[in-house]
Each structure stands twice: as C-alpha cells, then as structure tokens.
Amino acid sequence: MGSSKRISSDHPVRKLFTALACLEPYPPGVIAVPKQILGTSFFPGGTGLWCEGSSEVPHFPVGGVMVLGHDFHNIAGYEWSLLNVAENLDSPTWKQLRALLARVPIPLESCFFTNIYMGLREGDATTGRFPGSRCPEFKTRCQRFFIRQIQVQRPRVILALGKWVPGFLASLSPQLSAWTQFRTLRAIDTAGLPLILGVSFKGVSDHECAVVSLVHPCFRPSNIHRRTWKDLRGDAVELKMLQQAMSLND
C-alpha cells in the first residue's frame, strides 16, 4: 500500500523527526524509528497528526492539545503501520481515545499525538515499562526532547495517558513536582491532583497550560470505574476534567 502524502522539510513534525538524532545513542532494547509514517499515527512513528480525509499532511496544531502517551510501539507494530500508511484506528487505544475526545468535544485536528519516550521497542512487548526508561542518560535526552515538543506546539492542554507519564513530567515542572511521589493514578486521585492548571515547564517559562492525567485509553473499559475527583466517580471524572481544562484555557 502506498501513500500520496508528502511532507515539506520545513513542516514542524518533519523538523521534530529530524531532531530525533539528538536522542542517540539508543539504549539496549530500543531502536530509532527509521522512517516517518505519513498517515494518522502517534509521533515519533508517524506525524502525530490527524490525517484522515486529507491528501496532504495537515498543518501543525500550535496552541492545540498535546495527547501524550508512553511510547510508540514495538518494531513489528511499527512495520505494520508503515505498510498500511497509518496506525489501526480501530485499535483499543485509538477507538477509546477518539470516543472520549468527541464527547468533550476536542477536535482531532487540534491534537498532536505524541509520546514521552522516543524509539521503538525490540521484542514482542507493547505494554509495561519502556526499556529505555532504565537508562538515566536516555531518559534525560527524552525529557529534553519533550521540552522541544512543548516549545514547538505550545499546547493549551496536555493529556497525560496512563500511569507512566506523570512521573516523567514531574521533574520538568514546579507545578507537577508533587507527582514525583505517585506511582498510580489512584494515588494521584487520592491526593486530589489529577488536573493541574497553570503548568509551566523548564525552558518554556513564557507559556502555561493545563495537564490532565487520564487512564490509558486501551485500559479505559476495565479501569475507568476506579477514578475519583471531588464528588465525581468513574467516567464522569475524566469527562469533567477535560471540559474544565479546555474551558479555562479558551
């Protein structure tokens, strides 16, 4: 299957993809993404943009929403998406995520879908701790690259997907520092801190956004009932947090 889409060398996601060279060397268990998928797919495997219904790679959503996952996929998953010119949009992650965003509503075109860790997993695993996170030097390089993504997009809201993202972000922002002590979303909820407003990141002091911690979409059906915030429970928690974050950042 081919693709007629093209992306110019000055497009922000092309520049970000080229800048992935700063992540080298990749640690054991991780390899660099060899080629960018030009259909809808999370960055760094793809452009991180919603490309459906467009013959061109869309404009970059500066000031939009950053949807922030853990890592892209393993090598086999990436190769499937490359062959099909997009990720499987009927996968649990994409299906649940699209449904949630539609209810807020958050237009898919306003989102940059990306990850905290760059590179692809070797082996069969697709979930659990990313192997590169065990290398402090590589983690630091990924944190610097995350700051670069913030500088490029300047998002109004960041959606932190799953339990691994909050700890990664905690040391990068004074407003998120309390997240350092939490290992689960339940702990974040118990502390009353699943939604943080007025967040600024080191190196981007002239920009603030809201950060919302969400159940990873692929685990949403089984885990959403555990969420608590204020007087809300379950699905109502995430829907209300997202609506509030978006309304306060209009």
C-alpha positions as CSV (number, residue, x, y, z in Angstrom):
1,M,0.0,0.0,0.0
2,G,1.5,3.4,-1.0
3,S,0.9,6.9,0.1
4,S,0.4,10.1,-2.0
5,K,1.0,12.3,1.0
6,R,4.1,14.4,1.1
7,I,5.6,16.5,3.9
8,S,7.8,19.5,3.4
9,S,11.2,19.8,5.0
10,D,10.1,22.9,6.9
11,H,6.9,21.3,8.4
12,P,7.2,21.2,12.2
13,V,6.8,17.5,12.5
14,R,9.5,16.9,9.9
15,K,11.8,19.2,11.8
16,L,11.0,17.3,15.0
17,F,11.6,14.0,13.3
18,T,15.0,15.2,12.0
19,A,15.8,16.4,15.5
20,L,15.4,12.8,16.9
21,A,19.1,12.5,16.1
22,C,19.8,14.1,19.5
23,L,18.4,11.0,21.2
24,E,21.3,8.9,20.0
25,P,22.8,6.6,21.2
26,Y,19.7,4.5,21.9
27,P,20.0,2.1,24.8
28,P,19.6,-1.7,24.7
29,G,16.1,-2.8,23.8
30,V,15.4,0.4,21.8
31,I,16.0,1.3,18.2
32,A,15.5,4.5,16.3
33,V,12.4,5.0,14.1
34,P,13.8,4.5,10.6
35,K,11.1,6.3,8.6
36,Q,8.1,8.5,9.4
37,I,4.6,7.2,8.7
38,L,2.7,9.9,6.9
39,G,-0.8,8.7,7.8
40,T,-2.5,9.1,11.2
41,S,-0.2,7.7,13.8
42,F,1.5,8.9,17.1
43,F,4.8,10.6,16.9
44,P,7.7,9.5,16.6
45,G,6.4,6.6,14.5
46,G,4.3,8.9,12.4
47,T,3.5,12.6,12.1
48,G,1.3,12.7,15.3
49,L,-1.4,14.5,13.3
50,W,-4.9,13.5,12.3
51,C,-4.5,12.9,8.6
52,E,-7.8,11.3,7.7
53,G,-9.7,12.8,4.8
54,S,-6.7,14.9,3.7
55,S,-4.4,14.4,0.7
56,E,-1.7,16.5,2.5
57,V,-0.1,16.3,5.8
58,P,-2.1,18.8,7.9
59,H,-0.9,22.0,9.5
60,F,0.7,21.6,12.9
61,P,-1.8,22.5,15.7
62,V,0.1,25.2,17.5
63,G,-1.8,26.1,20.7
64,G,-3.8,22.9,20.5
65,V,-3.9,19.8,22.6
66,M,-1.0,17.5,23.2
67,V,-2.0,13.9,23.7
68,L,0.9,12.3,25.4
69,G,1.5,8.6,25.6
70,H,4.3,6.4,26.9
71,D,6.0,5.1,23.7
72,F,5.1,4.3,20.1
73,H,5.2,0.5,19.7
74,N,7.5,-2.4,19.1
75,I,9.2,-3.0,15.7
76,A,6.5,-5.3,14.4
77,G,3.7,-2.9,15.3
78,Y,5.6,0.0,13.6
79,E,6.2,-2.1,10.5
80,W,2.5,-2.9,10.2
81,S,1.6,0.8,10.5
82,L,4.3,1.7,7.9
83,L,2.9,-0.8,5.5
84,N,-0.6,0.4,6.0
85,V,0.4,4.1,6.0
86,A,-1.3,4.7,9.4
87,E,-2.0,3.1,12.7
88,N,-5.0,0.9,13.2
89,L,-7.7,3.4,14.1
90,D,-9.9,0.6,15.3
91,S,-7.4,-0.5,17.9
92,P,-8.5,-0.2,21.5
93,T,-6.2,2.9,22.1
94,W,-7.5,4.8,19.1
95,K,-11.1,3.7,19.5
96,Q,-11.4,4.7,23.1
97,L,-9.4,7.9,22.7
98,R,-11.5,9.1,19.7
99,A,-14.7,8.4,21.6
100,L,-13.6,10.4,24.7
101,L,-12.3,13.4,22.7
102,A,-15.5,13.5,20.7
103,R,-17.6,13.8,23.9
104,V,-15.6,16.8,25.4
105,P,-15.5,17.9,22.5
106,I,-11.9,18.2,21.3
107,P,-11.4,18.2,17.5
108,L,-8.9,15.5,16.4
109,E,-7.4,18.1,14.1
110,S,-6.4,20.2,17.0
111,C,-4.3,17.5,18.6
112,F,-0.6,16.5,18.4
113,F,-0.5,12.8,19.3
114,T,3.0,12.0,20.7
115,N,5.0,10.2,23.4
116,I,7.4,10.8,26.2
117,Y,9.9,8.1,25.1
118,M,11.2,8.1,21.5
119,G,12.2,5.0,19.6
120,L,10.8,1.5,19.1
121,R,10.8,-1.5,21.4
122,E,12.7,-4.5,20.4
123,G,11.0,-7.8,21.1
124,D,7.3,-8.6,21.5
125,A,6.2,-6.4,24.4
126,T,3.9,-3.5,23.7
127,T,3.0,-2.5,27.3
128,G,4.7,-2.2,30.6
129,R,7.8,-0.1,31.4
130,F,9.6,1.2,28.3
131,P,13.1,-0.4,28.2
132,G,14.8,2.9,27.5
133,S,13.5,4.3,30.8
134,R,16.0,2.2,32.6
135,C,18.9,4.3,31.1
136,P,19.1,7.6,33.1
137,E,21.0,9.3,30.3
138,F,18.5,8.3,27.6
139,K,15.6,9.4,29.9
140,T,17.2,12.8,30.3
141,R,17.6,13.1,26.5
142,C,13.9,12.2,26.1
143,Q,12.9,14.8,28.7
144,R,14.9,17.5,26.8
145,F,13.1,16.4,23.6
146,F,9.8,16.6,25.3
147,I,10.6,20.3,26.2
148,R,11.4,20.8,22.5
149,Q,8.0,19.5,21.6
150,I,6.4,21.9,24.1
151,Q,8.4,24.8,22.6
152,V,7.1,23.9,19.1
153,Q,3.4,23.2,19.9
154,R,2.9,25.5,23.0
155,P,-0.2,23.4,23.9
156,R,-3.1,24.8,25.8
157,V,-3.8,21.4,27.4
158,I,-1.7,18.2,27.8
159,L,-3.5,14.8,28.2
160,A,-1.1,12.5,30.1
161,L,-2.1,9.0,29.2
162,G,-1.6,6.2,31.7
163,K,0.5,5.7,34.8
164,W,4.0,6.2,33.4
165,V,3.7,9.7,32.0
166,P,3.1,11.7,35.3
167,G,6.4,10.6,36.8
168,F,8.3,11.5,33.7
169,L,6.8,15.0,33.7
170,A,7.1,15.6,37.5
171,S,10.7,16.8,37.5
172,L,10.1,19.1,34.5
173,S,7.6,21.5,36.1
174,P,7.4,23.0,39.6
175,Q,3.6,22.7,39.4
176,L,3.8,19.0,38.7
177,S,6.5,18.2,41.3
178,A,4.0,16.5,43.7
179,W,3.5,13.8,41.0
180,T,7.1,12.6,41.8
181,Q,5.8,10.6,44.8
182,F,2.9,8.8,42.9
183,R,3.2,5.5,41.1
184,T,-0.5,5.0,40.2
185,L,-3.4,7.1,39.1
186,R,-5.3,6.1,42.2
187,A,-2.6,7.8,44.3
188,I,-2.9,10.9,42.2
189,D,-6.7,10.9,42.6
190,T,-6.4,10.3,46.4
191,A,-4.2,13.4,46.6
192,G,-6.8,15.4,44.6
193,L,-4.2,16.2,41.9
194,P,-5.4,14.6,38.6
195,L,-5.9,18.1,37.0
196,I,-3.2,20.7,37.3
197,L,-3.7,24.2,35.9
198,G,-1.2,26.9,35.2
199,V,1.6,24.5,34.4
200,S,4.9,25.8,33.1
201,F,7.9,23.7,32.0
202,K,11.6,24.3,32.5
203,G,12.9,26.1,29.5
204,V,9.5,27.4,28.4
205,S,8.8,29.9,31.2
206,D,6.6,32.2,29.0
207,H,4.0,29.5,28.4
208,E,1.4,27.8,30.7
209,C,-1.1,25.0,30.1
210,A,-3.3,22.6,31.9
211,V,-2.2,19.0,32.4
212,V,-4.8,16.2,32.9
213,S,-3.9,12.6,34.0
214,L,-6.0,10.1,32.2
215,V,-6.4,6.3,32.2
216,H,-4.6,4.9,29.2
217,P,-7.3,4.5,26.5
218,C,-6.6,0.8,25.9
219,F,-7.3,0.1,29.6
220,R,-10.2,2.5,29.9
221,P,-13.0,0.0,29.8
222,S,-11.5,-2.0,32.7
223,N,-10.1,0.8,34.8
224,I,-12.2,3.9,34.4
225,H,-14.5,2.9,37.3
226,R,-11.6,3.5,39.7
227,R,-11.3,7.2,39.1
228,T,-12.3,9.7,41.7
229,W,-12.1,13.5,41.8
230,K,-14.1,15.9,44.1
231,D,-17.6,14.4,44.3
232,L,-17.3,12.5,41.0
233,R,-16.6,8.9,40.2
234,G,-15.6,6.8,37.1
235,D,-16.2,8.1,33.6
236,A,-17.6,11.4,34.9
237,V,-14.2,12.3,36.4
238,E,-12.3,12.3,33.1
239,L,-15.0,14.0,31.1
240,K,-15.4,16.8,33.7
241,M,-11.6,17.4,34.0
242,L,-11.3,17.6,30.2
243,Q,-14.2,20.0,29.9
244,Q,-12.8,22.2,32.7
245,A,-9.3,22.2,31.3
246,M,-10.5,23.2,27.9
247,S,-12.9,25.9,29.1
248,L,-10.3,27.5,31.4
249,N,-7.8,27.7,28.6
250,D,-10.1,29.2,25.9
